[in-house]
Tab-separated table of C-alpha atoms and ligand atoms in Angstrom:
chain	number	residue	atom	x	y	z
T	115	MET	CA	39.679	20.119	4.632
T	116	SER	CA	39.555	17.554	1.867
T	117	ASN	CA	37.077	14.702	2.075
T	118	GLN	CA	37.817	11.996	4.627
T	119	MET	CA	36.341	9.276	2.373
T	120	TRP	CA	38.121	10.079	-0.860
T	121	GLY	CA	40.343	13.052	-0.056
T	122	GLY	CA	43.625	11.454	-1.076
T	123	ARG	CA	43.683	13.100	-4.448
T	124	PHE	CA	42.216	16.384	-3.236
T	125	THR	CA	43.832	19.275	-1.442
T	126	THR	CA	40.874	21.525	-0.697
T	127	GLY	CA	37.230	20.981	0.163
T	128	PRO	CA	34.359	21.716	-2.232
T	129	ASP	CA	32.989	25.124	-3.029
T	130	ALA	CA	29.941	25.906	-0.908
T	131	ILE	CA	27.639	25.688	-3.884
T	132	MET	CA	29.225	22.388	-4.910
T	133	GLU	CA	28.488	21.020	-1.465
T	134	GLU	CA	24.907	22.191	-1.711
T	135	ILE	CA	24.184	20.741	-5.125
T	136	ASN	CA	26.065	17.541	-4.344
T	137	ALA	CA	24.544	16.646	-0.991
T	138	SER	CA	21.689	14.169	-0.800
T	139	ILE	CA	21.572	13.652	2.962
T	140	GLY	CA	18.649	16.099	3.105
T	141	PHE	CA	16.468	13.370	1.628
T	142	ASP	CA	18.363	10.073	1.536
T	143	TYR	CA	18.467	9.935	5.345
T	144	ARG	CA	15.265	7.951	4.755
T	145	LEU	CA	17.440	5.060	3.575
T	146	ALA	CA	19.217	4.794	6.938
T	147	ARG	CA	17.640	1.537	8.048
T	148	GLN	CA	18.242	-0.121	4.691
T	149	ASP	CA	21.806	1.195	4.602
T	150	ILE	CA	22.577	-0.376	7.970
T	151	ALA	CA	20.959	-3.675	6.922
T	152	GLY	CA	22.929	-3.720	3.660
T	153	SER	CA	26.203	-2.987	5.440
T	154	LYS	CA	25.594	-5.678	8.039
T	155	ALA	CA	24.941	-8.270	5.341
T	156	HIS	CA	28.048	-7.111	3.488
T	157	VAL	CA	30.366	-7.272	6.482
T	158	ALA	CA	29.052	-10.664	7.601
T	159	MET	CA	29.903	-11.949	4.117
T	160	LEU	CA	33.361	-10.292	4.229
T	161	ALA	CA	34.057	-12.209	7.451
T	162	ALA	CA	32.642	-15.504	6.178
T	163	THR	CA	34.839	-15.339	3.086
T	164	GLY	CA	37.903	-14.364	5.139
T	165	ILE	CA	38.216	-10.947	3.469
T	166	VAL	CA	38.093	-9.223	6.874
T	167	SER	CA	38.744	-10.750	10.285
T	168	GLN	CA	35.847	-11.950	12.372
T	169	ALA	CA	36.892	-9.566	15.141
T	170	ASP	CA	36.716	-6.538	12.845
T	171	ALA	CA	33.423	-7.727	11.387
T	172	ASP	CA	31.948	-8.120	14.862
T	173	ALA	CA	33.064	-4.636	15.851
T	174	ILE	CA	31.628	-3.218	12.640
T	175	ALA	CA	28.281	-5.018	13.045
T	176	LYS	CA	27.942	-3.921	16.656
T	177	GLY	CA	28.915	-0.370	15.754
T	178	LEU	CA	26.376	-0.320	12.909
T	179	ASP	CA	23.626	-1.378	15.297
T	180	GLU	CA	24.559	1.476	17.584
T	181	VAL	CA	24.589	3.977	14.722
T	182	GLY	CA	21.207	2.637	13.630
T	183	ALA	CA	19.803	3.123	17.124
T	184	GLU	CA	21.173	6.662	17.270
T	185	ILE	CA	19.490	7.461	13.967
T	186	GLU	CA	16.172	5.887	14.991
T	187	SER	CA	16.101	7.916	18.181
T	188	GLY	CA	17.028	11.120	16.375
T	189	LYS	CA	20.284	11.489	18.283
T	190	LEU	CA	22.618	11.565	15.294
T	191	THR	CA	22.974	14.913	13.581
T	192	PHE	CA	23.718	14.385	9.924
T	193	SER	CA	26.416	16.370	8.220
T	194	ARG	CA	25.960	17.828	4.776
T	195	ALA	CA	29.694	17.837	4.257
T	196	LEU	CA	29.454	14.039	4.347
T	197	GLU	CA	27.117	14.198	1.329
T	198	ASP	CA	24.817	11.287	1.841
T	199	ILE	CA	23.490	8.673	4.233
T	200	HIS	CA	26.178	6.155	3.284
T	201	MET	CA	29.062	8.406	4.276
T	202	ASN	CA	27.257	9.742	7.340
T	203	VAL	CA	26.769	6.213	8.637
T	204	GLU	CA	30.312	5.152	7.860
T	205	SER	CA	31.794	8.283	9.388
T	206	ARG	CA	29.808	7.807	12.601
T	207	LEU	CA	30.928	4.185	12.651
T	208	ALA	CA	34.557	5.326	12.446
T	209	GLU	CA	34.026	7.693	15.367
T	210	LYS	CA	32.735	4.760	17.368
T	211	ILE	CA	35.075	1.902	16.498
T	212	GLY	CA	38.113	3.549	14.950
T	213	PRO	CA	40.096	2.413	11.904
T	214	ALA	CA	38.369	-0.996	11.606
T	215	ALA	CA	35.387	0.952	10.210
T	216	GLY	CA	37.473	1.555	7.116
T	217	ARG	CA	37.294	-2.157	6.264
T	218	LEU	CA	33.525	-2.105	5.774
T	219	HIS	CA	33.827	-0.583	2.321
T	220	THR	CA	36.094	-3.368	1.027
T	221	ALA	CA	34.750	-4.853	-2.220
T	222	ARG	CA	31.944	-2.315	-2.326
T	223	SER	CA	31.209	1.073	-3.843
T	224	ARG	CA	28.537	3.605	-3.055
T	225	ASN	CA	27.165	2.729	-6.475
T	226	ASP	CA	26.129	-0.790	-5.518
T	227	GLN	CA	25.454	0.360	-1.973
T	228	VAL	CA	22.882	2.967	-2.990
T	229	ALA	CA	21.303	0.552	-5.455
T	230	VAL	CA	20.776	-2.086	-2.800
T	231	ASP	CA	19.584	0.424	-0.194
T	232	PHE	CA	17.083	1.940	-2.570
T	233	LYS	CA	15.809	-1.456	-3.698
T	234	LEU	CA	15.265	-2.453	-0.105
T	235	TRP	CA	13.430	0.798	0.577
T	236	VAL	CA	11.208	0.478	-2.479
T	237	ARG	CA	10.475	-3.149	-1.595
T	238	ASP	CA	9.466	-2.242	1.963
T	239	THR	CA	7.287	0.578	0.689
T	240	ILE	CA	5.559	-1.635	-1.881
T	241	ASP	CA	4.656	-4.002	0.948
T	242	GLU	CA	3.172	-1.161	2.993
T	243	LEU	CA	1.220	0.172	0.022
T	244	ASP	CA	-0.140	-3.289	-0.688
T	245	GLY	CA	-1.570	-3.498	2.817
T	246	GLN	CA	-3.141	-0.061	2.420
T	247	LEU	CA	-4.634	-0.925	-0.964
T	248	ARG	CA	-6.098	-4.079	0.501
T	249	ASP	CA	-7.725	-2.005	3.223
T	250	LEU	CA	-9.219	0.331	0.642
T	251	GLN	CA	-10.620	-2.664	-1.245
T	252	LEU	CA	-12.149	-3.897	1.983
T	253	ALA	CA	-13.800	-0.528	2.640
T	254	LEU	CA	-15.256	-0.567	-0.881
T	255	VAL	CA	-16.462	-4.151	-0.565
T	256	GLU	CA	-18.216	-3.369	2.726
T	257	GLN	CA	-20.131	-0.490	1.130
T	258	ALA	CA	-20.847	-2.620	-1.942
T	259	GLN	CA	-22.321	-5.373	0.213
T	260	ALA	CA	-24.498	-2.877	2.051
T	261	HIS	CA	-25.759	-1.378	-1.218
T	262	ALA	CA	-25.705	-4.256	-3.672
T	263	ASP	CA	-29.200	-3.425	-4.907
T	264	ALA	CA	-29.253	0.364	-4.514
T	265	VAL	CA	-30.088	1.715	-7.955
T	266	MET	CA	-28.167	4.650	-9.382
T	267	PRO	CA	-27.657	5.982	-12.892
T	268	GLY	CA	-24.821	4.487	-14.856
T	269	PHE	CA	-23.205	7.029	-17.161
T	270	THR	CA	-21.452	7.167	-20.483
T	271	HIS	CA	-20.232	10.596	-21.606
T	272	LEU	CA	-21.488	11.614	-18.122
T	273	GLN	CA	-24.976	11.350	-19.615
T	274	SER	CA	-27.460	8.973	-18.007
T	275	ALA	CA	-26.999	5.697	-19.832
T	276	GLN	CA	-28.485	2.697	-18.032
T	277	PRO	CA	-29.303	2.079	-14.380
T	278	VAL	CA	-26.679	0.219	-12.352
T	279	THR	CA	-26.346	-0.440	-8.656
T	280	PHE	CA	-24.168	1.532	-6.268
T	281	GLY	CA	-22.529	-1.701	-5.159
T	282	HIS	CA	-21.659	-2.539	-8.751
T	283	HIS	CA	-20.102	0.879	-9.241
T	284	LEU	CA	-17.950	0.509	-6.127
T	285	LEU	CA	-16.818	-2.969	-7.128
T	286	ALA	CA	-15.462	-1.501	-10.357
T	287	TYR	CA	-12.845	0.257	-8.204
T	288	VAL	CA	-12.124	-2.944	-6.317
T	289	GLU	CA	-11.139	-4.489	-9.664
T	290	MET	CA	-8.928	-1.521	-10.579
T	291	ILE	CA	-7.168	-1.648	-7.242
T	292	ALA	CA	-6.630	-5.383	-7.631
T	293	ARG	CA	-4.759	-4.658	-10.863
T	294	ASP	CA	-2.812	-1.882	-9.125
T	295	ARG	CA	-1.751	-4.355	-6.467
T	296	GLY	CA	-0.774	-6.789	-9.219
T	297	ARG	CA	1.410	-4.150	-10.853
T	298	PHE	CA	3.195	-3.398	-7.577
T	299	ARG	CA	3.620	-7.133	-7.028
T	300	ASP	CA	5.124	-7.557	-10.494
T	301	ALA	CA	7.521	-4.676	-9.882
T	302	ARG	CA	8.500	-6.229	-6.569
T	303	THR	CA	9.181	-9.617	-8.149
T	304	ARG	CA	11.364	-8.108	-10.854
T	305	LEU	CA	13.299	-5.841	-8.490
T	306	ASN	CA	14.126	-8.654	-6.126
T	307	GLU	CA	17.678	-9.286	-7.370
T	308	CYS	CA	20.564	-8.030	-5.284
T	309	PRO	CA	23.037	-5.542	-6.850
T	310	LEU	CA	25.402	-5.622	-3.865
T	311	GLY	CA	28.859	-6.789	-4.948
T	312	ALA	CA	28.745	-5.156	-8.364
T	313	ALA	CA	31.009	-2.592	-6.686
T	314	ALA	CA	31.642	0.560	-8.729
T	315	LEU	CA	30.677	-0.971	-12.084
T	316	ALA	CA	32.964	-3.888	-12.973
T	317	GLY	CA	32.727	-6.263	-10.043
T	318	THR	CA	35.571	-6.821	-7.618
T	319	SER	CA	38.844	-8.703	-7.307
T	320	PHE	CA	37.932	-9.920	-3.811
T	321	PRO	CA	36.455	-13.427	-3.464
T	322	ILE	CA	33.035	-12.194	-2.343
T	323	ASP	CA	29.932	-14.362	-2.026
T	324	ARG	CA	27.124	-12.470	-3.703
T	325	ALA	CA	24.645	-15.286	-3.232
T	326	ALA	CA	25.136	-14.989	0.527
T	327	THR	CA	24.430	-11.254	0.700
T	328	ALA	CA	21.467	-11.657	-1.652
T	329	ARG	CA	20.029	-14.336	0.606
T	330	ALA	CA	20.688	-12.389	3.814
T	331	LEU	CA	18.787	-9.387	2.458
T	332	GLY	CA	15.800	-11.401	1.246
T	333	PHE	CA	16.583	-11.175	-2.474
T	334	ASP	CA	15.891	-14.095	-4.795
T	335	ARG	CA	19.368	-14.003	-6.352
T	336	PRO	CA	22.219	-11.605	-7.177
T	337	THR	CA	21.938	-9.464	-10.320
T	338	ALA	CA	23.836	-10.980	-13.238
T	339	ASN	CA	25.621	-8.004	-14.801
T	340	SER	CA	27.653	-5.561	-12.745
T	341	LEU	CA	27.174	-2.640	-15.154
T	342	ASP	CA	23.440	-3.123	-15.176
T	343	SER	CA	23.388	-3.579	-11.407
T	344	VAL	CA	24.609	-0.061	-10.681
T	345	SER	CA	22.857	1.755	-13.511
T	346	ASP	CA	19.432	0.131	-13.387
T	347	ARG	CA	16.618	2.243	-12.026
T	348	ASP	CA	13.858	0.256	-13.729
T	349	PHE	CA	12.705	-0.839	-10.309
T	350	VAL	CA	11.959	2.764	-9.388
T	351	LEU	CA	10.383	3.525	-12.746
T	352	GLU	CA	8.128	0.497	-12.626
T	353	THR	CA	7.061	1.282	-9.103
T	354	LEU	CA	6.386	4.903	-10.018
T	355	ALA	CA	4.424	3.753	-13.052
T	356	ALA	CA	2.320	1.494	-10.845
T	357	ALA	CA	1.875	4.436	-8.474
T	358	ALA	CA	0.857	6.751	-11.321
T	359	ILE	CA	-1.778	4.302	-12.551
T	360	ALA	CA	-3.092	3.712	-9.038
T	361	ALA	CA	-3.215	7.473	-8.453
T	362	THR	CA	-5.126	7.845	-11.711
T	363	HIS	CA	-7.738	5.387	-10.462
T	364	LEU	CA	-8.026	7.206	-7.156
T	365	SER	CA	-8.290	10.498	-8.999
T	366	ARG	CA	-11.178	9.258	-11.138
T	367	PHE	CA	-12.982	8.087	-8.040
T	368	ALA	CA	-12.198	11.373	-6.297
T	369	GLU	CA	-13.723	13.217	-9.255
T	370	GLU	CA	-16.876	11.158	-8.870
T	371	ILE	CA	-17.015	11.964	-5.172
T	372	VAL	CA	-16.676	15.651	-6.003
T	373	LEU	CA	-19.584	15.342	-8.446
T	374	TRP	CA	-21.710	13.147	-6.218
T	375	THR	CA	-21.460	15.479	-3.240
T	376	THR	CA	-22.749	18.506	-5.180
T	377	PRO	CA	-26.314	19.569	-4.387
T	378	GLN	CA	-27.050	18.962	-8.084
T	379	PHE	CA	-26.129	15.262	-7.941
T	380	GLY	CA	-26.606	14.723	-4.231
T	381	PHE	CA	-25.808	10.996	-4.489
T	382	ILE	CA	-23.687	10.829	-1.355
T	383	SER	CA	-22.793	12.966	1.593
T	384	LEU	CA	-19.512	13.148	3.482
T	385	SER	CA	-19.430	14.009	7.160
T	386	ASP	CA	-17.613	16.882	8.826
T	387	LYS	CA	-14.598	14.598	9.087
T	388	PHE	CA	-13.824	14.773	5.372
T	389	THR	CA	-15.186	18.145	4.344
T	390	THR	CA	-14.435	21.783	5.007
T	391	GLY	CA	-16.570	24.904	5.185
T	392	SER	CA	-16.117	28.247	3.531
T	393	SER	CA	-15.049	31.329	5.440
T	394	ILE	CA	-17.552	33.466	3.549
T	395	MET	CA	-20.341	31.154	2.341
T	396	PRO	CA	-22.014	29.571	5.365
T	397	GLN	CA	-23.922	26.975	3.342
T	398	LYS	CA	-20.790	25.349	1.891
T	399	ARG	CA	-19.515	21.875	2.561
T	400	ASN	CA	-16.538	21.257	0.311
T	401	PRO	CA	-15.102	17.823	-0.484
T	402	ASP	CA	-11.481	18.977	-0.083
T	403	SER	CA	-10.251	15.483	0.722
T	404	ALA	CA	-11.460	14.215	-2.638
T	405	GLU	CA	-10.131	17.273	-4.436
T	406	LEU	CA	-6.697	16.718	-2.913
T	407	VAL	CA	-6.650	13.064	-3.912
T	408	ARG	CA	-7.486	14.208	-7.430
T	409	GLY	CA	-4.893	16.982	-7.245
T	410	LYS	CA	-2.078	14.849	-5.884
T	411	SER	CA	-2.339	12.519	-8.845
T	412	GLY	CA	-0.659	15.365	-10.759
T	413	ARG	CA	2.568	15.195	-8.807
T	414	ILE	CA	2.518	11.399	-8.697
T	415	ILE	CA	2.312	11.250	-12.477
T	416	GLY	CA	4.905	14.032	-12.693
T	417	ASP	CA	7.335	12.093	-10.504
T	418	LEU	CA	7.268	9.221	-13.001
T	419	ALA	CA	7.819	11.552	-15.937
T	420	GLY	CA	10.628	13.288	-14.047
T	421	LEU	CA	12.635	10.128	-13.480
T	422	LEU	CA	12.072	8.824	-17.013
T	423	ILE	CA	13.574	12.063	-18.262
T	424	VAL	CA	16.510	11.850	-15.839
T	425	MET	CA	17.318	8.331	-17.008
T	426	LYS	CA	16.777	8.498	-20.718
T	427	GLY	CA	20.102	10.053	-21.712
T	428	LEU	CA	22.450	8.347	-19.280
T	429	PRO	CA	25.328	6.283	-20.670
T	430	LEU	CA	26.313	3.235	-18.605
T	431	ALA	CA	27.028	2.938	-15.777
T	432	TYR	CA	26.466	5.254	-12.784
T	433	SER	CA	26.217	9.034	-13.181
T	434	LYS	CA	25.390	11.468	-10.430
T	435	ASP	CA	22.207	12.359	-12.272
T	436	MET	CA	20.876	9.186	-10.707
T	437	GLN	CA	20.916	10.798	-7.287
T	438	GLU	CA	17.839	12.612	-8.613
T	439	ASP	CA	15.960	9.313	-8.463
T	440	LYS	CA	15.055	9.616	-4.806
T	441	GLU	CA	13.081	12.752	-4.047
T	442	GLY	CA	10.490	12.082	-6.732
T	443	CYS	CA	10.170	8.497	-5.595
T	444	PHE	CA	9.716	9.465	-1.947
T	445	ASP	CA	7.255	12.143	-2.969
T	446	SER	CA	5.254	9.855	-5.208
T	447	LEU	CA	4.928	6.945	-2.832
T	448	GLN	CA	4.273	9.092	0.222
T	449	SER	CA	1.633	11.049	-1.658
T	450	LEU	CA	0.045	7.838	-2.873
T	451	SER	CA	0.010	6.407	0.627
T	452	LEU	CA	-1.761	9.521	1.884
T	453	CYS	CA	-4.272	9.378	-0.978
T	454	ILE	CA	-5.096	5.731	-0.326
T	455	ALA	CA	-5.632	6.401	3.364
T	456	ALA	CA	-7.805	9.438	2.635
T	457	MET	CA	-9.817	7.478	0.098
T	458	ALA	CA	-10.409	4.587	2.493
T	459	GLY	CA	-11.501	7.145	5.082
T	460	MET	CA	-13.950	8.754	2.666
T	461	VAL	CA	-15.378	5.432	1.532
T	462	ARG	CA	-16.096	4.437	5.140
T	463	ASP	CA	-17.448	7.911	5.881
T	464	MET	CA	-19.748	8.350	2.900
T	465	THR	CA	-23.519	8.016	3.247
T	466	PRO	CA	-25.296	7.232	0.008
T	467	ARG	CA	-28.556	9.107	-0.514
T	468	LEU	CA	-30.507	6.259	-1.991
T	469	ASP	CA	-33.639	8.234	-2.817
T	470	ARG	CA	-31.626	10.733	-4.848
T	471	MET	CA	-29.754	8.009	-6.676
T	472	LYS	CA	-32.900	6.132	-7.498
T	473	ALA	CA	-34.736	9.214	-8.745
T	474	ALA	CA	-31.788	10.098	-10.952
T	475	ALA	CA	-31.534	6.499	-12.157
T	476	GLY	CA	-35.006	6.694	-13.658
T	477	SER	CA	-34.559	10.041	-15.358
T	478	GLY	CA	-33.013	10.716	-18.736
T	479	TYR	CA	-34.752	7.710	-20.389
T	480	SER	CA	-32.249	5.355	-18.842
T	481	THR	CA	-34.429	2.316	-19.532
T	482	ALA	CA	-34.676	2.967	-23.267
T	483	THR	CA	-32.352	0.027	-23.932
T	484	ASP	CA	-34.685	-2.178	-21.885
T	485	LEU	CA	-37.559	-1.101	-24.116
T	486	ALA	CA	-35.540	-1.871	-27.251
T	487	ASP	CA	-34.498	-5.264	-25.833
T	488	TRP	CA	-38.172	-5.986	-25.042
T	489	LEU	CA	-39.157	-5.275	-28.656
T	490	VAL	CA	-36.473	-7.719	-29.800
T	491	ARG	CA	-37.341	-10.390	-27.256
T	492	THR	CA	-41.135	-10.163	-27.383
T	493	LEU	CA	-41.872	-9.036	-30.911
T	494	GLY	CA	-38.888	-10.644	-32.601
T	495	MET	CA	-37.841	-7.310	-34.049
T	496	PRO	CA	-34.255	-6.921	-35.340
T	497	PHE	CA	-32.293	-4.804	-32.818
T	498	ARG	CA	-31.579	-1.982	-35.270
T	499	GLN	CA	-35.293	-1.561	-35.940
T	500	ALA	CA	-36.088	-1.815	-32.215
T	501	HIS	CA	-33.511	0.934	-31.575
T	502	HIS	CA	-35.249	3.145	-34.121
T	503	VAL	CA	-38.750	2.499	-32.731
T	504	THR	CA	-37.530	3.171	-29.189
T	505	GLY	CA	-35.896	6.386	-30.328
T	506	ARG	CA	-39.222	7.594	-31.691
T	507	ILE	CA	-40.974	6.679	-28.430
T	508	VAL	CA	-38.314	8.533	-26.406
T	509	ALA	CA	-38.727	11.567	-28.650
T	510	LEU	CA	-42.483	11.455	-28.102
T	511	ALA	CA	-42.056	11.241	-24.303
T	512	ALA	CA	-39.525	14.091	-24.347
T	513	GLU	CA	-41.919	16.217	-26.377
T	514	LYS	CA	-44.606	15.667	-23.749
T	515	GLY	CA	-42.181	16.146	-20.845
T	516	LEU	CA	-42.791	12.605	-19.573
T	517	GLU	CA	-40.614	9.697	-18.492
T	518	LEU	CA	-40.945	6.471	-20.477
T	519	GLU	CA	-43.165	4.647	-17.990
T	520	GLN	CA	-45.448	7.705	-17.796
T	521	LEU	CA	-46.245	7.494	-21.490
T	522	SER	CA	-49.594	5.758	-22.105
T	523	LEU	CA	-49.817	2.448	-23.951
T	524	GLU	CA	-51.873	4.166	-26.669
T	525	LYS	CA	-49.093	6.684	-27.291
T	526	MET	CA	-46.573	3.882	-27.598
T	527	GLN	CA	-48.837	1.918	-29.889
T	528	ALA	CA	-49.105	4.970	-32.101
T	529	VAL	CA	-45.407	4.353	-32.842
T	530	GLU	CA	-45.496	0.552	-32.770
T	531	PRO	CA	-48.965	-1.089	-32.715
T	532	ALA	CA	-47.711	-4.491	-31.529
T	533	ILE	CA	-46.551	-3.153	-28.137
T	534	THR	CA	-48.585	-4.535	-25.203
T	535	ALA	CA	-49.008	-3.483	-21.560
T	536	ALA	CA	-46.401	-6.090	-20.585
T	537	VAL	CA	-43.784	-3.576	-21.716
T	538	PHE	CA	-44.229	-1.591	-18.506
T	539	GLU	CA	-42.539	-4.361	-16.567
T	540	VAL	CA	-39.181	-3.521	-18.109
T	541	LEU	CA	-39.447	0.247	-17.879
T	542	GLY	CA	-38.786	0.515	-14.124
T	543	VAL	CA	-35.217	0.881	-12.924
T	544	GLU	CA	-35.370	-2.007	-10.427
T	545	ASN	CA	-36.431	-4.411	-13.151
T	546	SER	CA	-33.831	-2.983	-15.453
T	547	VAL	CA	-30.911	-3.754	-13.116
T	548	ARG	CA	-32.387	-7.146	-12.214
T	549	SER	CA	-32.422	-8.090	-15.876
T	550	ARG	CA	-28.654	-7.536	-16.348
T	551	LEU	CA	-27.875	-11.160	-15.634
T	552	SER	CA	-24.913	-11.618	-17.930
T	553	TYR	CA	-21.582	-12.461	-16.283
T	554	GLY	CA	-20.148	-9.302	-14.729
T	555	GLY	CA	-23.477	-7.478	-15.127
T	556	THR	CA	-25.131	-5.224	-12.566
T	557	THR	CA	-27.947	-7.488	-11.364
T	558	PRO	CA	-27.959	-7.334	-7.535
T	559	ASP	CA	-27.380	-11.089	-7.246
T	560	ASN	CA	-24.152	-10.768	-9.237
T	561	VAL	CA	-23.073	-7.804	-7.152
T	562	ARG	CA	-23.713	-9.683	-3.910
T	563	LYS	CA	-21.846	-12.741	-5.154
T	564	GLN	CA	-18.853	-10.743	-6.333
T	565	ALA	CA	-18.715	-8.663	-3.176
T	566	GLN	CA	-18.731	-11.844	-1.109
T	567	ALA	CA	-16.035	-13.408	-3.273
T	568	TRP	CA	-13.866	-10.320	-2.748
T	569	ARG	CA	-14.584	-10.381	0.961
T	570	ASP	CA	-13.446	-13.991	1.216
T	571	ARG	CA	-10.353	-13.314	-0.848
T	572	LEU	CA	-9.356	-10.246	1.174
T	573	ASP	CA	-10.039	-11.988	4.489
T	574	GLY	CA	-7.941	-14.925	3.267
T	575	GLU	CA	-5.036	-12.613	2.476
T	576	LYS	CA	-4.997	-11.309	6.000
T	577	SER	CA	-4.663	-14.736	7.570
T	578	ALA	CA	-2.199	-15.863	4.874
L	234	LIG	N1	24.308	9.766	-2.992
L	234	LIG	C1	24.611	9.017	-4.161
L	234	LIG	C2	23.305	8.687	-4.903
L	234	LIG	O1	22.285	8.817	-4.316
L	234	LIG	C3	25.288	7.749	-3.810
L	234	LIG	C4	26.132	7.177	-4.881
L	234	LIG	C5	27.338	8.030	-5.090
L	234	LIG	N2	28.222	7.439	-6.029
L	234	LIG	C6	29.219	8.129	-6.603
L	234	LIG	N3	29.950	7.498	-7.472
L	234	LIG	N4	29.426	9.377	-6.337
L	234	LIG	O2	23.308	8.357	-6.057
């Protein structure tokens, strides 16, 4: 049997392998709700402009609602022979209301139809992700408030650098996630133009009202160029790029959780809820949740690369290659959603081991910069010279196997005679973090203020 949607020119059906490679219903069934919404907006406009009769439009709209309900409840069995969600919906509509169903596709093509459906789906998903990212920020802010003054080592090159607070470290991720949310928001703003009415590629000879369908579907305006409307997948690429960057942030944090939960670091522990055991090694508690967040960033980044490669060689306007835009997008955004939820769960679950963090914060000569700064401030030494003097003192302490504050005043004076006992005040980790008063610095007062500011902002978003 030739195709009921476009079979006029065809005498036989497709080869089995053609049907298999051609069909997208196996994944684009996810666009069902958006497809129904798009069709309802389209048919309402066709009636308002007199292109179809009100009676037909009413029958179509009612039929679409019924098809939508059948899909929601899992009652409709999709057919692969019908290729995709668009033709499955339309075919079911025809079974229900008869030939009037054939008027729905007036002044429309699957090319603008799939573009509008996919935009609506991406827009809905961005909104869901935004809510999830906000929740993750909230989880981080709560832990940051609870541990605004808990000292831990700050690292560069993963070598102890200078003490920071745990709250400060967590707030760094709150900032990253704020930018991630901004990127999704930007993508959403730019995608919010309606391609419906571009038809196959050139526009249509019917007197359609594109502003009306754009408005009905919550778009800011119709897209301006029909060729661009049906061949643009920037909105997917931008969203996948935002997802890839967000996943990269989550992956970095996941890596830290993996490190921090080792017996060697021991900075935090995760409960049974977010860890697994080993079938052979009874002592093990593995941070699989964090490892999977780190691991899934691979496919999320890959999904972006995949679609960029699909798109880069395509002449205008639509080519079937573009059907390959969906699976990677679904995969990326679903994976990201899972990662965000898992991360929020871990953040709420984690117990910091403050004694371990503090002990580690003081090791590795992490207050050497404080000593150098003291030499500058108190003795008026140029910083370069202070750096050199401090280096010699650190070397001396290392030689004796001591921490800086364990080195006697006499030993320090052997390197720099002008040093006084007052220096010991800056060698402790608590004093070190308290002294980082510059804007954005790790002093606990800053951390508390910033955590509170985030709290207020996030609470405000909820009520907004
Ligand atoms: N399933 C197709 C897709 O996802 C819909 C558009 C088909 N358009 C066409 N001219 N064959 O891209």
